[in-house]
CSV table of C-alpha atoms in Angstrom, one decimal:
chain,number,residue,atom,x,y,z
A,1,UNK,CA,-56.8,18.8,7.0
A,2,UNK,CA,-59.5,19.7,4.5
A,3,UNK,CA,-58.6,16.3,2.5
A,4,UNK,CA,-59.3,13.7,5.3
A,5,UNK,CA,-60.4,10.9,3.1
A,6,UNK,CA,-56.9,10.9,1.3
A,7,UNK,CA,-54.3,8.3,2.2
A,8,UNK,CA,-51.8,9.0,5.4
A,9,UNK,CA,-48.3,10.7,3.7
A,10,UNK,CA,-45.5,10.4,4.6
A,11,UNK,CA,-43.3,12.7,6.9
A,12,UNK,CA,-40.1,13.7,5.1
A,13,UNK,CA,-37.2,11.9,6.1
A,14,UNK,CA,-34.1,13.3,8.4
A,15,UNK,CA,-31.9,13.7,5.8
A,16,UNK,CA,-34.3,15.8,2.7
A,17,UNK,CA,-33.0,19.1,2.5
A,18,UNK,CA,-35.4,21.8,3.7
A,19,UNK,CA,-35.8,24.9,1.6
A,20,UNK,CA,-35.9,28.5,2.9
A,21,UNK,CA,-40.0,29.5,2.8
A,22,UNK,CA,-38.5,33.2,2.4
A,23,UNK,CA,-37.5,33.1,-1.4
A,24,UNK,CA,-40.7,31.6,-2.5
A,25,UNK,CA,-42.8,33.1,-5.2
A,26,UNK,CA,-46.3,31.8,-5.2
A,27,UNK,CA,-47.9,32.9,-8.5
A,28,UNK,CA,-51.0,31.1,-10.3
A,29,UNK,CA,-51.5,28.5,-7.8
A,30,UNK,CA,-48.2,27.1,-8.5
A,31,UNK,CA,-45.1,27.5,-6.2
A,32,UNK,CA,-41.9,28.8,-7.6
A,33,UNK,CA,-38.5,27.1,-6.5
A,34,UNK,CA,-35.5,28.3,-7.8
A,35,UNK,CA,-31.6,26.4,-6.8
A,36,UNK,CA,-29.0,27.8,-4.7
A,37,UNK,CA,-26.9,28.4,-7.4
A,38,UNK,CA,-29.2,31.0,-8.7
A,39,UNK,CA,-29.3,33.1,-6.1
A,40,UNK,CA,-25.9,35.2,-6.8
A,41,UNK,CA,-27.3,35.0,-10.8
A,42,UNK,CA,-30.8,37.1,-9.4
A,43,UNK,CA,-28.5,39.3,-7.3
A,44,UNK,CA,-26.0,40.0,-10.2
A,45,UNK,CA,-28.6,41.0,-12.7
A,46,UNK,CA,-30.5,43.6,-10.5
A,47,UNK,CA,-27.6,45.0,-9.9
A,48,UNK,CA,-26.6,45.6,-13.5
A,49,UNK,CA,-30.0,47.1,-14.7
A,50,UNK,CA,-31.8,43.8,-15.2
A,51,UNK,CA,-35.2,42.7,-14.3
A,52,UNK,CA,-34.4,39.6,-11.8
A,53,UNK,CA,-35.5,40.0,-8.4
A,54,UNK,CA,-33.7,38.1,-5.5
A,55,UNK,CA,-36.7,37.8,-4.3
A,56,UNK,CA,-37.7,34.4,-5.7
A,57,UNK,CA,-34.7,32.3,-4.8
A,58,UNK,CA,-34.8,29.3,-2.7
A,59,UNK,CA,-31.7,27.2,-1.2
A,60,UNK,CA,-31.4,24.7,1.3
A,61,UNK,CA,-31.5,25.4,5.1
A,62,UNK,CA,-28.1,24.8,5.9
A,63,UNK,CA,-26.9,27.7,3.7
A,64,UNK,CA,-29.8,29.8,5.2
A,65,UNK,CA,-29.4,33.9,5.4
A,66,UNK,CA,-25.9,33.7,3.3
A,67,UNK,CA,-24.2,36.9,3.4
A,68,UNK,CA,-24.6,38.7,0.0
A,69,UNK,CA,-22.1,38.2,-2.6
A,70,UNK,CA,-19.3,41.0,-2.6
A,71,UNK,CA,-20.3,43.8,-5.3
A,72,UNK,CA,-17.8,43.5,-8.5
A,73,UNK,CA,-15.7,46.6,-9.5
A,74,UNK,CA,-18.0,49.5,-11.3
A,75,UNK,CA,-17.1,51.1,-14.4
A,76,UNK,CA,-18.9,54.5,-15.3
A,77,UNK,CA,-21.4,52.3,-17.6
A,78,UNK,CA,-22.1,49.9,-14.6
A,79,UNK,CA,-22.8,53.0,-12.3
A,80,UNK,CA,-25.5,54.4,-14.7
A,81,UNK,CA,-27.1,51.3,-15.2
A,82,UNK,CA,-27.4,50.9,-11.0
A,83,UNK,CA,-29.0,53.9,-10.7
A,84,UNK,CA,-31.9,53.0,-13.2
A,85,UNK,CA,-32.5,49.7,-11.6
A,86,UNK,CA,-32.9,51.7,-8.0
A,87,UNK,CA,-35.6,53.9,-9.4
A,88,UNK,CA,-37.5,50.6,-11.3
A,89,UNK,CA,-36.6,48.2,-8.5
A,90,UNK,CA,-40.6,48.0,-7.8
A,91,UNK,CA,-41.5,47.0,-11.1
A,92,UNK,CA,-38.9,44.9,-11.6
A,93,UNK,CA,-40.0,42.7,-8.5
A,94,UNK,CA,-43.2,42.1,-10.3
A,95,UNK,CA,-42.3,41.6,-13.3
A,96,UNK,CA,-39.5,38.6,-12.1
A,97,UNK,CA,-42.6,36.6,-11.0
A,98,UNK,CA,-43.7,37.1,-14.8
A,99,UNK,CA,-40.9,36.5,-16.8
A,100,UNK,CA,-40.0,33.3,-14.7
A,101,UNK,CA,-43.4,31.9,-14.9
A,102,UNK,CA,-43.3,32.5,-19.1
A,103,UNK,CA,-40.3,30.4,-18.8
A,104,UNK,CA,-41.9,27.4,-16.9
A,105,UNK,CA,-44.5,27.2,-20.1
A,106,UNK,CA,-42.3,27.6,-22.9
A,107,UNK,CA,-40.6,24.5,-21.5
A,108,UNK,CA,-43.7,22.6,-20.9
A,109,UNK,CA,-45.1,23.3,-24.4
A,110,UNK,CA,-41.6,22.5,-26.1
A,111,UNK,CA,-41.7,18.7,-23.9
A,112,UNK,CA,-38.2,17.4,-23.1
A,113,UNK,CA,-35.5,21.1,-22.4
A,114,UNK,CA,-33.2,21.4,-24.9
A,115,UNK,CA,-29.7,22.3,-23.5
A,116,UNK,CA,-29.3,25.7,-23.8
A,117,UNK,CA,-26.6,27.5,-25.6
A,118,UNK,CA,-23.2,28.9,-24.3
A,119,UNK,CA,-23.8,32.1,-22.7
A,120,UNK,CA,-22.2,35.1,-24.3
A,121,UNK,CA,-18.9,35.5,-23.2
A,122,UNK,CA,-17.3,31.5,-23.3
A,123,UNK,CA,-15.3,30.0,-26.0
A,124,UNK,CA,-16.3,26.4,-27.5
A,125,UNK,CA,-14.2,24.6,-24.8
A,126,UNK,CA,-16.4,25.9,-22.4
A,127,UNK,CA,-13.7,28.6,-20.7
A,128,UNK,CA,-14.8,32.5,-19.4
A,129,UNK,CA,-13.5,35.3,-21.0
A,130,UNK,CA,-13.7,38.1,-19.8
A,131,UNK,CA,-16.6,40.4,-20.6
A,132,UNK,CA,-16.3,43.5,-22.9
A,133,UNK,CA,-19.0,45.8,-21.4
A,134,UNK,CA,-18.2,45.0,-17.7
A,135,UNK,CA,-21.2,43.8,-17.1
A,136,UNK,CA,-21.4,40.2,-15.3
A,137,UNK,CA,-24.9,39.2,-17.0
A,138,UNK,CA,-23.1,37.6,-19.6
A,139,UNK,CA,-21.0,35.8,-17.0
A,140,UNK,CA,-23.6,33.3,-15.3
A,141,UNK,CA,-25.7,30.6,-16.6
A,142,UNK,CA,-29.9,30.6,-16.9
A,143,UNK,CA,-31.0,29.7,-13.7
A,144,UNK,CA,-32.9,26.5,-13.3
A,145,UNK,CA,-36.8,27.0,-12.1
A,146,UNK,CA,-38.6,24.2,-10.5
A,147,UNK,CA,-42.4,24.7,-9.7
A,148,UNK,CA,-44.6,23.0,-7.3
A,149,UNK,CA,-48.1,22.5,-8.9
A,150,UNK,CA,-50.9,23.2,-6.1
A,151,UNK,CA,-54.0,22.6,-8.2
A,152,UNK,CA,-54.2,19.0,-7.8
A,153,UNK,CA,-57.2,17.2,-5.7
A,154,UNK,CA,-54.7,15.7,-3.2
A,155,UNK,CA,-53.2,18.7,-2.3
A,156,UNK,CA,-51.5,18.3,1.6
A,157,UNK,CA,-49.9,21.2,3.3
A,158,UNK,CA,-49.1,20.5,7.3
A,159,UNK,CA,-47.1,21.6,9.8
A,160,UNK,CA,-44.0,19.1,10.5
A,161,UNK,CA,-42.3,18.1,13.3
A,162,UNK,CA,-38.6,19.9,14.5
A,163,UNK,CA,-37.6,16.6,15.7
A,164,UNK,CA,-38.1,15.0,11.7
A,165,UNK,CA,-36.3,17.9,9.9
A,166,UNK,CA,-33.6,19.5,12.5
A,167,UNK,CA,-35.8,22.6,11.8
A,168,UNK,CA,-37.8,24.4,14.3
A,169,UNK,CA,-40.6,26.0,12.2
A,170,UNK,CA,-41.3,23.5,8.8
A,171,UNK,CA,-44.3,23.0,6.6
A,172,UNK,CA,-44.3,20.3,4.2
A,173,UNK,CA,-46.5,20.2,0.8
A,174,UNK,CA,-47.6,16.9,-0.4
A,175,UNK,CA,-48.2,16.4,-4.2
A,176,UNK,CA,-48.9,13.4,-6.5
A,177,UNK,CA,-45.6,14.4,-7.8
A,178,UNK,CA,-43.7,14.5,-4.6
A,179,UNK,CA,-43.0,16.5,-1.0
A,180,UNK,CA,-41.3,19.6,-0.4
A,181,UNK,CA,-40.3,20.6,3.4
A,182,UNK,CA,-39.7,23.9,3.8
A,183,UNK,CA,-38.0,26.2,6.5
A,184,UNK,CA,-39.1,29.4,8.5
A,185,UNK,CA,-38.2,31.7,10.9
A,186,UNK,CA,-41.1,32.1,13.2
A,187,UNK,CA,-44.3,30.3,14.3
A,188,UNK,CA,-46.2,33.1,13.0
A,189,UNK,CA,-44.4,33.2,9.4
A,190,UNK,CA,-44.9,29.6,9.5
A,191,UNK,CA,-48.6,29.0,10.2
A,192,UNK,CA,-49.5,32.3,7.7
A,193,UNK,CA,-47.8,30.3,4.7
A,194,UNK,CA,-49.4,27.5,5.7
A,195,UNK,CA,-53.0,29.6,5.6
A,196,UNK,CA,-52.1,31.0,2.3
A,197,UNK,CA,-50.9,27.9,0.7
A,198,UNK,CA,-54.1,26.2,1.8
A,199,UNK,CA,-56.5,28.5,0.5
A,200,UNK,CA,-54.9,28.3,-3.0
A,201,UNK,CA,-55.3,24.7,-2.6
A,202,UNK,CA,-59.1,25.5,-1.7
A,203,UNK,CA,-60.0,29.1,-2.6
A,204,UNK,CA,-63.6,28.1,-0.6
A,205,UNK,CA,-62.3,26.6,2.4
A,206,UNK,CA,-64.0,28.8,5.0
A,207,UNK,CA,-67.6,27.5,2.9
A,208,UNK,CA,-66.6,23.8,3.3
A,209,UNK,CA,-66.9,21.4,6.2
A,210,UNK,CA,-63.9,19.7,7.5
A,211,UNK,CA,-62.3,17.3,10.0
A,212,UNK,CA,-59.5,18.8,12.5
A,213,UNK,CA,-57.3,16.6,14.0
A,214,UNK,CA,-54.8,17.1,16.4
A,215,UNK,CA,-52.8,15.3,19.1
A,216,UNK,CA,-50.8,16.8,22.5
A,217,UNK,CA,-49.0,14.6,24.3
A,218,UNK,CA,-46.9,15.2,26.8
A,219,UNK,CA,-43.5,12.6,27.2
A,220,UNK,CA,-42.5,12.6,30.8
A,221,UNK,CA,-40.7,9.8,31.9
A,222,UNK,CA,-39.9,6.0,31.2
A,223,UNK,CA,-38.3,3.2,33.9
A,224,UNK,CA,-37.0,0.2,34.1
A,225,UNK,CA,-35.0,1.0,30.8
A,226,UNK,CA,-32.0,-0.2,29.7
A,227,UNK,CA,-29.6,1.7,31.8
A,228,UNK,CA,-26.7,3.6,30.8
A,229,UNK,CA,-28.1,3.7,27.3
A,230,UNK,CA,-28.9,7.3,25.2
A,231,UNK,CA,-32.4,6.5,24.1
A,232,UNK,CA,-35.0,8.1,22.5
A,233,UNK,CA,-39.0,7.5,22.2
A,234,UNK,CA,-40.5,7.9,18.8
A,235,UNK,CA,-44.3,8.7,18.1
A,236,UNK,CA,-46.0,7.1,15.2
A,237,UNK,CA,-49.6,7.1,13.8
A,238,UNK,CA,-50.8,4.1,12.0
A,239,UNK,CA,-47.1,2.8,11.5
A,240,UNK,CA,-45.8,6.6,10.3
A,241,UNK,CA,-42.9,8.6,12.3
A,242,UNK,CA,-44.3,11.7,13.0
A,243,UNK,CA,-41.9,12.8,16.7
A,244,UNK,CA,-39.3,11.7,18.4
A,245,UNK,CA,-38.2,13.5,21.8
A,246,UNK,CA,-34.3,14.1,22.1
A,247,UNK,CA,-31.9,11.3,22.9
A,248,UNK,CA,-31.1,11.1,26.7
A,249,UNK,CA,-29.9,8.5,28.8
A,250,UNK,CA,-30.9,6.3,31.1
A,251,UNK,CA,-29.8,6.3,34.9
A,252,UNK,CA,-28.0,3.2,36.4
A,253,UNK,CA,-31.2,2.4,38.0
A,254,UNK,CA,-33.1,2.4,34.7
A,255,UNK,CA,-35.4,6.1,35.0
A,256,UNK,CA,-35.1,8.3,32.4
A,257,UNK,CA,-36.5,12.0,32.3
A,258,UNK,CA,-37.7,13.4,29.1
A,259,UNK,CA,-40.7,16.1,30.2
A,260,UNK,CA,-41.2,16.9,26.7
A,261,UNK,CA,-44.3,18.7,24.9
A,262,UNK,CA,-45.1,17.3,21.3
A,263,UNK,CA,-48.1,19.5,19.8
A,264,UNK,CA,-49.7,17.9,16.3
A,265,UNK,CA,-51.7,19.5,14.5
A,266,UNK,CA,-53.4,19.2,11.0
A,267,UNK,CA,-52.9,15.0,11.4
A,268,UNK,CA,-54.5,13.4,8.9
A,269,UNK,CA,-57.1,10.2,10.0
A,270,UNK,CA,-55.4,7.8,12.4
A,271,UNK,CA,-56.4,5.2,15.0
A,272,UNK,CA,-53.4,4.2,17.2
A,273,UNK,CA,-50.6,5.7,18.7
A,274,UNK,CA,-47.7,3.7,19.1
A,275,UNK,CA,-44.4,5.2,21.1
A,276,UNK,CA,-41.1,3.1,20.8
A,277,UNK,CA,-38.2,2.8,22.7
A,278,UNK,CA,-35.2,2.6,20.8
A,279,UNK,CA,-31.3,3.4,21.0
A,280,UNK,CA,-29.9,6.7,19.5
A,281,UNK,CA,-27.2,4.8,17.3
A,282,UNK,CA,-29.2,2.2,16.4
A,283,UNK,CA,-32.8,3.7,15.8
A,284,UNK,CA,-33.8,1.5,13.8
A,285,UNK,CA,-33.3,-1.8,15.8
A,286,UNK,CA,-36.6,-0.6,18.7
A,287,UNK,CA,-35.8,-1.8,22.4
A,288,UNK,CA,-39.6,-1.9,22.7
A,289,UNK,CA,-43.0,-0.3,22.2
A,290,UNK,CA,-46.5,0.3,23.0
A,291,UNK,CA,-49.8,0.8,21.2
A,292,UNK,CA,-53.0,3.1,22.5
A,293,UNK,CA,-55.7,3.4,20.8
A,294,UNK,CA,-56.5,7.1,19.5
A,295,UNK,CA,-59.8,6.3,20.3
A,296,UNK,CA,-59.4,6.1,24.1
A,297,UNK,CA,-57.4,9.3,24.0
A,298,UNK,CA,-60.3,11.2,22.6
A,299,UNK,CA,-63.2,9.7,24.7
A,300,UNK,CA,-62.3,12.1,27.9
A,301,UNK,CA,-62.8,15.7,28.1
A,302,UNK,CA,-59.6,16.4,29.7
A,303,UNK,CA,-56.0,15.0,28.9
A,304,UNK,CA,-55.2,11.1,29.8
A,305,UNK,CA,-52.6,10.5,31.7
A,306,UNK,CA,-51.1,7.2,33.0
A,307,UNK,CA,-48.1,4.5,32.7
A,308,UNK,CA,-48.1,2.6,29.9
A,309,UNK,CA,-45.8,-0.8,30.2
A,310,UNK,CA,-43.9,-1.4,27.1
A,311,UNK,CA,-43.5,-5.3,25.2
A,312,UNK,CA,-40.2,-5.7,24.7
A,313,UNK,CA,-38.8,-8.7,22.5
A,314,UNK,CA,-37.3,-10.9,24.7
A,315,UNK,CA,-39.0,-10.3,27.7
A,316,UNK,CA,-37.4,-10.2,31.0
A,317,UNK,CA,-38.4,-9.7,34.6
A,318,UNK,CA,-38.3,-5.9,34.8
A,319,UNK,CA,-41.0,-4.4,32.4
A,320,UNK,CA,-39.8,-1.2,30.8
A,321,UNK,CA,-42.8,1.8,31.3
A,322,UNK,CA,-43.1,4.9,29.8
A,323,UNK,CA,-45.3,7.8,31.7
A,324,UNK,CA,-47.5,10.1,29.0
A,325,UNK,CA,-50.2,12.8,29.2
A,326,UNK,CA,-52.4,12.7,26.0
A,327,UNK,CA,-55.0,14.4,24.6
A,328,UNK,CA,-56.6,13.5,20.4
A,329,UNK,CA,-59.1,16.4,19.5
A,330,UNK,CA,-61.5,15.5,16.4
A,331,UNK,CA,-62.7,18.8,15.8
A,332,UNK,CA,-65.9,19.3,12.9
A,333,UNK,CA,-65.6,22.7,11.0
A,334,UNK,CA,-68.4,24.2,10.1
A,335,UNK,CA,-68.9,26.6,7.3
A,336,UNK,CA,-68.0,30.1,8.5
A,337,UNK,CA,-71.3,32.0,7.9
A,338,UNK,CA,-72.9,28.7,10.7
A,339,UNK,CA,-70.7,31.3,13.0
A,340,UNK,CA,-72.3,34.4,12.4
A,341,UNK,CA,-74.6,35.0,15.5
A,342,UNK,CA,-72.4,33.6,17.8
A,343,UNK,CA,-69.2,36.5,16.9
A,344,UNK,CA,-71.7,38.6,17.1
A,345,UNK,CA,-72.8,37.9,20.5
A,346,UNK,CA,-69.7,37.5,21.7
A,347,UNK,CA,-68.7,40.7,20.3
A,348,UNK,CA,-71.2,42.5,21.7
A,349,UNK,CA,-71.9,40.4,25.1
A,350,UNK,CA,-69.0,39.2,26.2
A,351,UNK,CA,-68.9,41.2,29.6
A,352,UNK,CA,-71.9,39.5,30.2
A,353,UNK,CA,-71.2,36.0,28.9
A,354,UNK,CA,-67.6,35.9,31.3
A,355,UNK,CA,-69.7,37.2,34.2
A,356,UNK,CA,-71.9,34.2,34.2
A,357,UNK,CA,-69.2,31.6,33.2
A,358,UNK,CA,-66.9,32.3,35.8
A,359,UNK,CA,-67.9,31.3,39.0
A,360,UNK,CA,-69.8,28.2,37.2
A,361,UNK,CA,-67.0,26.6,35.4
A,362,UNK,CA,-63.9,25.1,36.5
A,363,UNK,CA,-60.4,26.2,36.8
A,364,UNK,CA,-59.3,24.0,34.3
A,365,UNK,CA,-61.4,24.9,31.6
A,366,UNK,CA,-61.3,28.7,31.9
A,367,UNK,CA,-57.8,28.9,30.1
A,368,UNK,CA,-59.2,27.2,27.1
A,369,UNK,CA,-62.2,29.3,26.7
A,370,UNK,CA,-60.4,32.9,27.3
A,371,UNK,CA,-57.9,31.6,24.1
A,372,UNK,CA,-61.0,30.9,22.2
A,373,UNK,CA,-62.5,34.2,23.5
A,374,UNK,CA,-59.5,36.4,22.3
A,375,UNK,CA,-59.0,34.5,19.1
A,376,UNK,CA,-62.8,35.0,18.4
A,377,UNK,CA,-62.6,39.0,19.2
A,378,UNK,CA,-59.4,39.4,17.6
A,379,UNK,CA,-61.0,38.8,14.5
A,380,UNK,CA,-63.7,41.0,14.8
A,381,UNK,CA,-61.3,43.8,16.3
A,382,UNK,CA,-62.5,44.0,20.3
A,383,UNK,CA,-59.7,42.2,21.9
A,384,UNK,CA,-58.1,45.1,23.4
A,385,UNK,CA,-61.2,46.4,24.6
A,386,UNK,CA,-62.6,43.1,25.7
A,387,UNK,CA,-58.9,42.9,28.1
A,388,UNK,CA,-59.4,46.4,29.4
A,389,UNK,CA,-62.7,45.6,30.7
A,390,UNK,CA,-62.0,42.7,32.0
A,391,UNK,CA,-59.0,44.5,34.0
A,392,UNK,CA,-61.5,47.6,35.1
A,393,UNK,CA,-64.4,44.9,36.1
A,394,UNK,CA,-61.7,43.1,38.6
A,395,UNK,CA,-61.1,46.8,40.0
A,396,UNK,CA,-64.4,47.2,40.6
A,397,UNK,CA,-64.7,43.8,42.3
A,398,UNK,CA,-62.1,44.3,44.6
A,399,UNK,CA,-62.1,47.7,45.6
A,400,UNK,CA,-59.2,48.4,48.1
A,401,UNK,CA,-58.0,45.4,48.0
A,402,UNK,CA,-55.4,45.5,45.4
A,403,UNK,CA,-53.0,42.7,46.8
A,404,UNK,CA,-55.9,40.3,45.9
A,405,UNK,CA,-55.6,41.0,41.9
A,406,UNK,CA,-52.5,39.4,41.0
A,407,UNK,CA,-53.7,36.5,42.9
A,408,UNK,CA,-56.9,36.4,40.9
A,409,UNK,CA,-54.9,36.9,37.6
């Protein structure tokens, strides 16, 4: 969002792997990847004394949260060695981050990697022997790191679609070098990776002014379809995929019920909106589609909703329709000290401001403004108060009458 000039990137496709966000490192502006295969190699070295932290690992969703590897048999060297690594395990995390990064340069000063050596413990042919200490250090190759650089100009980090990636929560970081899409857990774990990727990208974003765009629309229903058929509608922007709602299908009579919410946030610059019918097992082959101009979605206050009739490429006398609720916001950032005054007066006034906004705005707007209210005074530290006396100046307004509160709320 804070690059709006840059060209539209692409979503990552259905079938890119997506990367567990929770065994990142993000050290120096640069973000450190490190295979699958490494993972058992971090976890077998802390636990024989050594400073690899299993902390820094990343693998691909679909062997998310494996189960840790079973612990090998402990001789009385091994045991004395796990106890030292229990009492250093915080300095070992830090210094991981280190000794991984000193790696990355090493390699990038030498040019092209040289193959590294035979670990310890193999014979020329290649075969495992076993290890004299009992130690299984010597067992497992180097890992293989793989860094993202964030320090370019064209830096992208966004939010992406579940529908693209068969992942609820996903980010995706856009380099001249390549995309990454990566995996979380929560909405919350999501959008603070998100914040702290970003201000790497731009240490001095809250001193800049910037373009947010974003785009709800709401999927509800299509007739006159092709009936008997699992279809699904896909959303694009300027010609890219960004949604598709889940494959469903169609009534003899030709309606369809999706009633689906897509929420897109951090778009970059766009002017249409085109949503297009096609069949689940032949997606690529669309039935037929429709373009709206971003434009028209953004010129009313509230969300636009209507039927929009879809060109098919035959024709035929039935007109296929799809129903949709839509909403583009262009919203201009300004720097963060422009906002001073008014979190103050909020802060301070805000019993004051609700009293005179609620009886003179309307129902439909009041939901907007109380989330911008609490997300204001969250950051300054009064929501909870700013909800109690709201709740104590509804008492007051009713009196006796408590059956009218939860009618108010």
């Amino acid at each position: 969002s804070t690059h709006g000039t840059s060209s539209a990137p692409l979503p990552p496709a259905a079938d890119v792997p997506v990367w567990d966000v929770s065994n990142c490192s993000l050290v120096d502006g640069h973000l450190l990847l490190v295979g699958k295969d490494e993972e058992a190699w971090c976890r077998s070295r802390k636990r024989t004394g050594s400073s690899t932290s299993e902390g820094t690992n990343l693998h691909p969703a679909g062997g998310r949260r494996d189960p840790d590897p079973p612990v090998a048999e402990r001789s009385t060297q091994s045991s004395s060695r796990s106890t030292e690594s229990e009492t250093s395990s915080t300095s070992q995390f830090s210094n991981v981050k280190g000794l991984l990064w000193k790696r990355l340069r090493e390699r990038r000063a030498r040019g092209v990697p040289k193959a590294e050596p035979p670990p310890l413990g193999t014979t020329p042919n290649g075969d495992r022997v076993p290890s004299r200490t009992g130690s299984r250090e010597s067992l497992l190759p180097a890992p293989k790191v793989a860094e993202v650089d964030l320090s370019g100009d064209n830096v992208i980090i966004r939010p992406v679609h579940g529908s693209i990636v068969a992942e609820k929560f996903c980010f995706q970081v856009i380099t001249g070098e390549g995309s990454w899409s990566f995996g979380c857990t929560s909405l919350a774990e999501r959008e603070r990776w998100i914040e702290n990727l970003r201000r790497t990208v731009q240490p001095n974003k809250d001193n800049c002014e910037r373009l947010e765009l974003a785009l709800s629309l709401w999927v509800y229903e299509g007739r006159d379809l092709p009936p008997r058929r699992r279809l699904r509608c896909h959303l694009h922007l300027d010609g890219t995929l960004f949604a598709r709602t889940t494959a469903k299908v169609a009534g003899p009579d030709g309606e369809l019920f999706w009633g689906e919410l897509f929420q897109l946030a951090s778009l970059p610059p766009s002017h249409s909106l085109t949503l297009t019918l096609c069949r689940d097992d032949h997606p690529a082959q669309p039935l037929a589609s429709v373009t709206v101009s971003l434009a028209e979605l953004a010129a009313t206050k509230q969300p636009l909703e209507r039927w929009y009739p879809l060109r098919c490429p035959g024709g035929g006398e039935r007109v296929p329709a799809v129903r949709v609720r839509g909403r583009y916001r262009e919203v201009r950032v300004l720097p963060v000290v422009r906002y001073k005054e008014l979190a103050e007066f909020i802060t301070f006034h805000y019993r004051e401001l609700c009293a005179r906004l609620e009886p003179a705005i309307a129902v439909r707007h009041k939901e907007e403004l109380a989330g911008a209210l609490v997300r204001v005074l969250q950051s300054t530290g009064k929501a909870k108060s700013f909800l109690i006396d709201l709740g104590v100046a509804e008492l007051d307004r009713f009196d006796d009458r408590e059956a009218l509160i939860f009618r108010e709320n």
